[in-house]
């Protein structure tokens, strides 16, 4: 990259926008408003700067790298913490099966939607493209065999899985650890309690680190948006057919994100779709700009627990699972529309039975798609190869891949959040008070002592302030008959051990109990 005056001016414009964002944060404006401003200001910067946006590209890449670095520890700690708090293996099975079902159903609905739109609008029809015009050797190297995908779920190197952000293996590791803990906790609870306490402490530290990264999101959005817009301004000059496909992809993602999910939310989660989308908007916007479902996980789980009211046990399990299973944008809508576009553009014959096979393959391939930028190309290539279609279809659509990925990733993240909300409702773990704004989610690190579910009397529960005699305050709240009390005098005596005991009135006491020992 050559540094010239336009590049310096682009960097300066981004710096000025950061100043405005900093001012907005100081004014305590809503995070969604700040993020939307960042998106809006990044667009004109990209349009004016064009190729000179390369100057701010490292900023966005650094943010994505740092965000991805938090994913593996976040997923492991969050899932183990959530599962160990479930208490029973039966409850773990229920949540796992429900989550998988709703994630796959979301992708199946995306496949049906894409086929319907493709049959109606027939993208690529009349293009008259010829096979062999676009090299596809690189795409061929990205094809994944289904058997290899399944084998990759089971790690041979735990450290390697973490370094590669391989979410499915990490989830399996976390599930195995959690099942082992739950099995031991039923018989040797005291011996393994230290493990659960350590996980909770580690979770607090990891979540605090993630919160630091999330605060930087609006600043990164400016650079990411400017770079994407600046590098995509010349698309429409020679890719008319591809632009039509791009519009159809965005339309399908929009319908799935706000149309299909609205039906699922109102029918199965019994929540207002409008309120729900308003609450998860920061996650959608982060996904839109970073193009990474995995990288958006910290934002997604945060909005689900803090704003939607999904219990952390569900949010920290279903959302990470949704970054690798389902993925209607990348594994459902995109491969189907590419396939139909290519069939029409290259004039291939395709039967109804083959379309049915194509739909089934898209659903199957969605199990294990990595939620990172570029994963849609891998999933599409895998579907094309399995369906016997030319990989040139995928290679020809690479120029619009970046812009399409913005809508695809937002669709993926929304589907995962909706699935988590539905599962939370079905398992009775959706807090309506938080969703309706009548209560606030309290982080574990905001509380230093256990919180009772209902207000407790100060006299007989936990004291409001530290007390000099913690043992006396923890004894029964009601007067208890003391068989040995008849031998004790009612007045203070120099007894070193028994002194703290008589916290209740004694039946034989001829005088009032000592106020030093009885506290209300």
XYZ file of C-alpha atoms in Angstrom:
520
model
C 0.000 0.000 0.000
C 1.398 3.382 -1.042
C 0.869 6.279 1.334
C -0.342 9.363 -0.539
C -2.406 12.390 0.365
C -5.790 10.765 -0.437
C -4.868 7.850 1.842
C -3.868 10.249 4.622
C -7.125 12.155 4.133
C -9.086 8.904 4.360
C -7.336 8.027 7.610
C -8.015 11.526 8.930
C -11.715 11.248 8.067
C -11.943 7.991 10.006
C -10.140 9.664 12.913
C -12.646 12.522 12.949
C -15.525 10.031 12.978
C -13.897 8.319 15.958
C -13.898 11.633 17.785
C -17.633 11.956 17.209
C -18.183 8.369 18.383
C -16.141 9.051 21.529
C -18.281 12.110 22.215
C -21.467 10.076 21.717
C -20.209 7.454 24.181
C -19.489 10.154 26.730
C -23.070 11.344 26.300
C -24.185 7.762 27.165
C -26.130 7.349 23.928
C -27.587 3.948 23.080
C -25.049 1.495 21.646
C -27.314 0.777 18.659
C -27.496 4.474 17.795
C -23.715 4.797 17.945
C -23.203 1.675 15.815
C -25.739 2.894 13.245
C -23.948 6.244 13.069
C -20.667 4.410 12.502
C -22.221 2.461 9.625
C -23.723 5.603 8.101
C -20.483 7.618 8.269
C -18.418 4.762 6.835
C -20.430 4.649 3.594
C -19.579 8.169 2.288
C -15.955 7.753 3.367
C -15.737 4.607 1.250
C -17.511 6.176 -1.730
C -15.171 9.189 -1.798
C -11.944 7.333 -0.987
C -12.499 4.360 -3.336
C -9.226 2.374 -3.564
C -7.567 4.595 -0.970
C -9.595 2.870 1.769
C -6.717 0.374 1.900
C -5.206 2.839 4.365
C -7.849 1.968 6.989
C -8.106 -1.728 6.152
C -5.597 -2.771 8.886
C -7.872 -1.205 11.512
C -10.763 -3.460 10.654
C -8.540 -6.515 10.337
C -6.998 -5.898 13.771
C -10.448 -5.638 15.325
C -11.637 -8.868 13.698
C -8.468 -10.678 14.818
C -8.864 -9.521 18.410
C -12.564 -10.377 18.372
C -11.861 -13.850 17.019
C -9.191 -14.362 19.684
C -11.872 -14.102 22.380
C -14.181 -16.645 20.757
C -12.567 -19.970 21.742
C -12.163 -19.193 25.466
C -15.580 -17.536 25.523
C -17.344 -20.536 23.966
C -15.585 -23.100 26.177
C -16.030 -21.253 29.459
C -19.585 -20.114 28.692
C -20.793 -23.586 27.667
C -19.125 -25.386 30.587
C -20.464 -22.793 33.016
C -23.967 -22.994 31.558
C -24.063 -26.780 31.438
C -22.637 -27.376 34.893
C -25.345 -25.122 36.272
C -28.064 -27.216 34.584
C -27.735 -29.778 37.330
C -28.730 -32.911 35.391
C -27.682 -34.673 32.214
C -31.343 -35.077 31.222
C -31.756 -31.307 31.079
C -28.618 -31.077 28.981
C -30.030 -33.541 26.445
C -33.282 -31.601 26.205
C -31.585 -28.286 25.444
C -29.138 -29.837 22.962
C -31.783 -31.618 20.902
C -34.132 -28.625 20.875
C -31.347 -26.259 19.799
C -30.225 -28.509 16.952
C -33.809 -28.957 15.719
C -34.610 -25.254 15.546
C -31.290 -24.346 13.933
C -31.741 -26.947 11.186
C -35.385 -25.962 10.722
C -34.318 -22.349 10.210
C -31.942 -23.427 7.453
C -34.597 -25.659 5.858
C -36.951 -22.676 5.697
C -34.157 -20.647 4.075
C -33.666 -23.356 1.435
C -37.397 -23.410 0.625
C -37.492 -19.620 0.423
C -34.470 -19.496 -1.910
C -35.944 -22.117 -4.244
C -39.272 -20.262 -4.385
C -37.615 -16.933 -5.243
C -35.325 -18.592 -7.791
C -38.222 -20.251 -9.598
C -40.182 -16.988 -9.655
C -37.428 -14.566 -10.770
C -35.156 -17.048 -12.635
C -31.763 -15.375 -11.978
C -29.186 -15.769 -14.748
C -31.818 -16.572 -17.389
C -30.743 -15.381 -20.843
C -27.115 -14.749 -19.865
C -25.760 -17.324 -22.325
C -22.572 -17.991 -20.374
C -20.165 -20.690 -21.518
C -18.542 -23.214 -19.240
C -14.766 -22.960 -19.020
C -14.604 -19.178 -19.163
C -13.928 -18.839 -15.430
C -11.097 -20.832 -13.784
C -12.313 -22.963 -10.880
C -9.137 -24.745 -9.771
C -8.969 -22.750 -6.545
C -12.591 -23.524 -5.731
C -12.036 -27.222 -6.333
C -9.465 -27.234 -3.573
C -12.057 -25.978 -1.088
C -14.575 -28.776 -1.606
C -15.249 -30.725 1.587
C -16.367 -34.336 1.598
C -19.220 -34.945 4.006
C -17.316 -37.743 5.730
C -14.336 -35.451 6.261
C -16.615 -32.804 7.734
C -18.004 -35.254 10.289
C -14.527 -36.545 11.204
C -13.313 -32.965 11.722
C -15.868 -32.566 14.506
C -13.712 -34.785 16.720
C -10.399 -33.118 17.567
C -7.057 -34.855 17.619
C -5.403 -31.837 19.207
C -7.294 -29.714 21.695
C -4.858 -26.816 21.374
C -5.132 -26.988 17.583
C -8.919 -26.720 17.782
C -8.589 -23.602 19.921
C -6.018 -21.974 17.670
C -8.200 -22.638 14.612
C -11.419 -21.471 16.328
C -12.957 -24.825 15.373
C -16.225 -24.281 17.200
C -17.807 -27.731 16.818
C -14.789 -29.519 18.360
C -14.672 -26.895 21.114
C -18.362 -27.455 21.799
C -17.807 -31.208 21.960
C -14.914 -30.696 24.381
C -17.069 -28.434 26.547
C -19.995 -30.873 26.485
C -17.733 -33.789 27.445
C -16.243 -31.859 30.359
C -19.710 -30.784 31.501
C -21.133 -34.312 31.362
C -18.166 -35.611 33.352
C -18.688 -32.928 35.983
C -22.433 -33.556 36.259
C -21.830 -37.298 36.654
C -19.295 -36.723 39.440
C -21.349 -33.995 41.120
C -24.194 -36.430 41.779
C -21.956 -38.644 43.947
C -18.928 -36.563 44.886
C -20.319 -33.049 44.931
C -17.934 -31.629 47.526
C -14.838 -32.943 45.763
C -15.662 -31.346 42.391
C -17.259 -28.161 43.703
C -13.936 -26.369 43.358
C -14.078 -27.050 39.602
C -17.441 -25.299 39.233
C -16.219 -22.368 41.339
C -13.088 -22.076 39.214
C -15.101 -22.081 35.984
C -17.352 -19.330 37.320
C -14.335 -17.229 38.271
C -12.734 -17.797 34.872
C -16.006 -16.865 33.173
C -16.051 -13.508 34.969
C -12.529 -12.731 33.746
C -13.196 -13.824 30.150
C -16.471 -11.894 29.984
C -14.747 -8.772 31.252
C -12.096 -9.069 28.533
C -14.828 -9.542 25.906
C -16.607 -6.419 27.152
C -13.453 -4.394 26.462
C -13.389 -5.654 22.875
C -17.094 -4.979 22.311
C -16.644 -1.358 23.331
C -14.386 -0.911 20.307
C -17.044 -2.164 17.857
C -18.370 1.244 16.655
C -14.828 2.437 15.878
C -14.129 -0.708 13.848
C -17.453 -0.460 11.998
C -16.357 2.832 10.423
C -13.185 1.291 8.984
C -14.838 -1.974 7.942
C -17.745 -0.248 6.190
C -15.498 2.270 4.427
C -13.243 -0.501 3.144
C -16.097 -2.674 1.853
C -17.798 0.232 0.090
C -14.578 1.640 -1.336
C -13.494 -1.700 -2.791
C -16.902 -2.461 -4.324
C -17.821 0.736 -6.165
C -17.039 -0.659 -9.658
C -19.141 -3.816 -9.481
C -22.043 -2.615 -11.573
C -20.080 -1.794 -14.744
C -19.631 -5.330 -16.061
C -21.615 -7.678 -13.867
C -25.250 -6.988 -14.655
C -26.329 -10.599 -14.241
C -24.394 -10.975 -10.996
C -25.946 -7.789 -9.652
C -29.365 -9.293 -10.256
C -28.290 -12.353 -8.271
C -26.943 -10.090 -5.534
C -30.259 -8.258 -5.259
C -32.106 -11.568 -5.017
C -29.724 -12.794 -2.280
C -30.290 -9.657 -0.259
C -34.047 -9.946 -0.761
C -34.043 -13.576 0.404
C -31.928 -12.730 3.456
C -34.203 -9.818 4.299
C -37.342 -11.955 4.067
C -35.795 -14.689 6.193
C -34.326 -12.314 8.772
C -37.434 -10.268 9.442
C -40.272 -12.218 7.838
C -39.786 -15.902 8.632
C -38.190 -15.172 11.991
C -41.089 -12.908 12.935
C -43.474 -15.832 12.434
C -41.261 -18.121 14.521
C -40.966 -15.577 17.317
C -44.664 -14.804 17.556
C -45.793 -18.426 17.118
C -43.281 -20.360 19.215
C -41.573 -17.831 21.506
C -44.622 -15.648 22.187
C -42.639 -12.412 22.027
C -43.010 -9.243 19.969
C -40.839 -9.527 16.824
C -40.407 -5.740 16.647
C -39.148 -5.539 20.216
C -36.907 -8.561 19.664
C -35.236 -7.144 16.557
C -34.693 -3.827 18.310
C -32.913 -5.631 21.147
C -30.573 -7.732 18.965
C -29.844 -4.975 16.439
C -26.259 -4.481 17.726
C -25.539 -8.150 17.001
C -27.054 -7.871 13.513
C -25.009 -4.766 12.760
C -21.803 -6.336 14.052
C -22.431 -9.409 11.885
C -23.221 -7.172 8.903
C -19.890 -5.345 9.129
C -17.519 -8.074 10.384
C -19.047 -10.844 8.204
C -18.273 -13.333 10.965
C -20.920 -15.227 12.930
C -18.264 -16.532 15.297
C -16.760 -13.094 15.787
C -20.202 -11.708 16.580
C -20.832 -14.312 19.315
C -19.860 -12.024 22.225
C -22.367 -9.426 21.044
C -25.063 -12.019 20.295
C -24.899 -13.738 23.678
C -24.699 -10.392 25.454
C -27.864 -9.071 23.811
C -29.710 -12.358 24.374
C -29.013 -12.401 28.105
C -29.116 -8.682 28.882
C -31.922 -7.493 26.614
C -33.993 -10.451 25.419
C -34.005 -12.304 28.744
C -32.684 -15.650 27.501
C -31.105 -17.593 30.350
C -27.298 -17.785 30.050
C -27.538 -21.577 29.968
C -29.428 -21.340 26.676
C -27.713 -18.276 25.204
C -24.191 -19.618 25.686
C -25.073 -22.982 24.203
C -27.480 -22.352 21.318
C -25.805 -19.223 19.925
C -22.338 -20.822 19.551
C -23.987 -23.920 18.112
C -25.802 -21.660 15.644
C -22.458 -20.338 14.419
C -21.759 -23.802 12.969
C -25.118 -25.525 12.472
C -28.003 -24.146 10.439
C -26.543 -20.945 8.991
C -29.459 -20.200 6.605
C -27.637 -17.327 4.931
C -24.406 -19.130 4.062
C -25.523 -22.767 3.883
C -29.111 -22.406 2.699
C -29.933 -19.303 0.670
C -26.532 -18.747 -0.944
C -25.812 -22.253 -2.362
C -29.365 -22.634 -3.672
C -29.412 -19.275 -5.459
C -25.931 -19.840 -6.901
C -26.993 -23.252 -8.196
C -30.185 -21.994 -9.854
C -28.390 -18.938 -11.242
C -25.696 -21.156 -12.762
C -28.222 -23.637 -14.182
C -30.067 -20.772 -15.905
C -26.955 -18.812 -16.949
C -25.200 -21.817 -18.476
C -28.371 -23.385 -19.878
C -28.184 -26.705 -18.050
C -31.089 -29.150 -17.770
C -32.155 -29.938 -14.183
C -35.048 -32.140 -13.082
C -37.391 -31.695 -10.063
C -35.767 -34.711 -8.417
C -32.358 -33.096 -8.734
C -33.665 -29.884 -7.180
C -34.985 -31.926 -4.241
C -31.557 -33.520 -3.816
C -29.979 -30.074 -3.990
C -32.232 -28.876 -1.159
C -31.424 -31.887 1.027
C -27.703 -31.454 0.446
C -27.883 -27.795 1.490
C -29.476 -28.793 4.793
C -26.956 -31.583 5.434
C -23.932 -29.430 4.548
C -25.131 -26.788 7.012
C -23.959 -29.076 9.817
C -20.452 -27.869 10.505
C -20.135 -24.694 8.409
C -17.588 -22.413 10.053
C -19.053 -19.018 10.912
C -16.149 -16.997 9.528
C -15.726 -14.753 6.464
C -15.539 -16.856 3.304
C -17.300 -19.890 4.763
C -20.177 -19.439 2.300
C -17.776 -20.131 -0.586
C -16.724 -23.411 1.038
C -20.311 -24.501 1.728
C -21.431 -23.552 -1.793
C -18.518 -25.440 -3.362
C -19.310 -28.483 -1.243
C -22.973 -28.430 -2.280
C -22.104 -27.977 -5.963
C -19.680 -30.896 -5.900
C -22.121 -33.158 -4.055
C -24.922 -32.247 -6.485
C -22.759 -32.782 -9.571
C -22.842 -29.116 -10.639
C -19.826 -27.236 -12.068
C -17.666 -25.453 -9.494
C -17.432 -22.631 -12.012
C -20.792 -21.463 -10.637
C -19.076 -20.575 -7.367
C -15.983 -19.071 -8.987
C -18.115 -16.785 -11.172
C -19.916 -15.311 -8.150
C -16.795 -14.432 -6.157
C -16.900 -10.724 -7.204
C -20.186 -10.213 -5.365
C -19.261 -12.469 -2.448
C -18.156 -9.710 -0.090
C -21.327 -7.659 -0.443
C -23.535 -10.749 -0.280
C -21.709 -11.921 2.841
C -22.906 -8.902 4.802
C -26.554 -9.895 4.415
C -25.804 -13.614 4.767
C -23.989 -13.201 8.084
C -26.696 -10.984 9.558
C -29.225 -13.671 8.594
C -27.123 -16.386 10.256
C -26.772 -14.475 13.515
C -30.461 -13.577 13.621
C -31.472 -17.208 13.063
C -29.242 -18.351 15.936
C -30.671 -15.692 18.245
C -34.246 -16.609 17.313
C -33.549 -20.316 17.867
C -32.106 -19.557 21.301
C -35.176 -17.511 22.208
C -37.576 -20.248 21.092
C -35.658 -22.890 23.051
C -35.632 -20.631 26.107
C -39.411 -20.212 25.885
C -40.035 -23.939 25.470
C -37.839 -24.809 28.450
C -39.224 -22.056 30.683
C -35.935 -20.144 30.703
C -37.029 -16.877 29.055
C -37.360 -13.969 31.474
C -40.288 -11.849 30.302
C -39.490 -9.170 32.877
C -36.113 -8.533 31.220
C -37.610 -8.663 27.716
C -40.304 -6.139 28.653
C -37.832 -3.863 30.419
C -39.310 -4.403 33.900
C -36.075 -5.927 35.205
C -32.392 -5.840 34.405
C -29.995 -8.700 33.936
C -27.354 -8.647 36.666
C -23.903 -9.952 35.814
C -22.298 -12.331 38.275
C -19.369 -9.990 38.768
C -21.742 -7.218 39.832
C -22.661 -9.158 42.978
C -20.198 -10.051 45.714
C -22.529 -12.109 47.890
C -25.314 -14.596 47.127
C -28.604 -12.929 46.207
C -31.813 -14.401 47.670
C -34.724 -14.901 45.295
C -37.034 -12.936 47.628
C -36.310 -10.244 50.237
C -35.163 -11.896 53.455
C -35.449 -10.546 57.010
C -32.171 -8.940 57.929
C -32.335 -10.291 61.458
C -32.247 -13.934 60.513
C -30.821 -14.039 56.976
C -27.652 -12.613 55.593
C -26.819 -9.344 57.444
C -26.825 -6.160 55.412
C -23.468 -5.170 56.893
C -20.553 -7.289 58.088
C -21.213 -8.461 61.620
C -18.609 -9.243 64.256
C -20.224 -12.627 65.008
C -21.195 -14.349 61.747
C -21.947 -17.653 63.463
C -24.684 -16.252 65.653
C -26.533 -14.665 62.745
C -26.738 -17.914 60.810
C -28.624 -19.910 63.421
C -32.353 -20.663 63.263
C -34.717 -17.732 63.081
C -37.244 -19.228 65.514
C -36.649 -19.922 69.212
C -35.517 -23.505 69.616
C -35.846 -25.571 72.813
C -32.458 -26.103 74.341
C -32.322 -29.197 76.574
C -29.130 -28.073 78.249
C -30.194 -24.493 78.742
C -31.365 -25.133 82.331
C -27.779 -25.364 83.404
C -26.867 -22.015 81.942
C -27.286 -18.768 83.885
C -29.109 -15.904 82.243
C -26.380 -13.401 83.001
C -23.156 -13.052 81.030
C -20.579 -15.588 82.188
C -16.916 -15.979 81.265
C -17.482 -19.013 79.036
C -15.131 -18.858 76.051
C -16.850 -21.478 73.848
C -20.499 -21.292 74.758
C -20.680 -17.512 74.722
C -21.976 -17.072 71.148
C -24.608 -19.790 71.436
C -27.573 -18.425 73.412
C -28.919 -16.268 70.546
C -32.528 -17.173 71.509
C -34.460 -16.539 74.738
C -33.943 -19.385 77.206
C -36.948 -20.922 78.985
C -35.419 -20.803 82.511
C -33.809 -17.395 82.289
C -34.974 -15.237 85.203
C -33.556 -12.144 83.581
C -33.601 -10.605 80.109
C -31.203 -12.076 77.578
C -27.909 -10.369 77.119
C -28.171 -7.703 74.368
C -24.593 -8.438 73.387
C -25.635 -11.908 72.239
C -29.101 -11.375 70.768
C -29.325 -9.189 67.693
C -32.361 -8.324 65.701
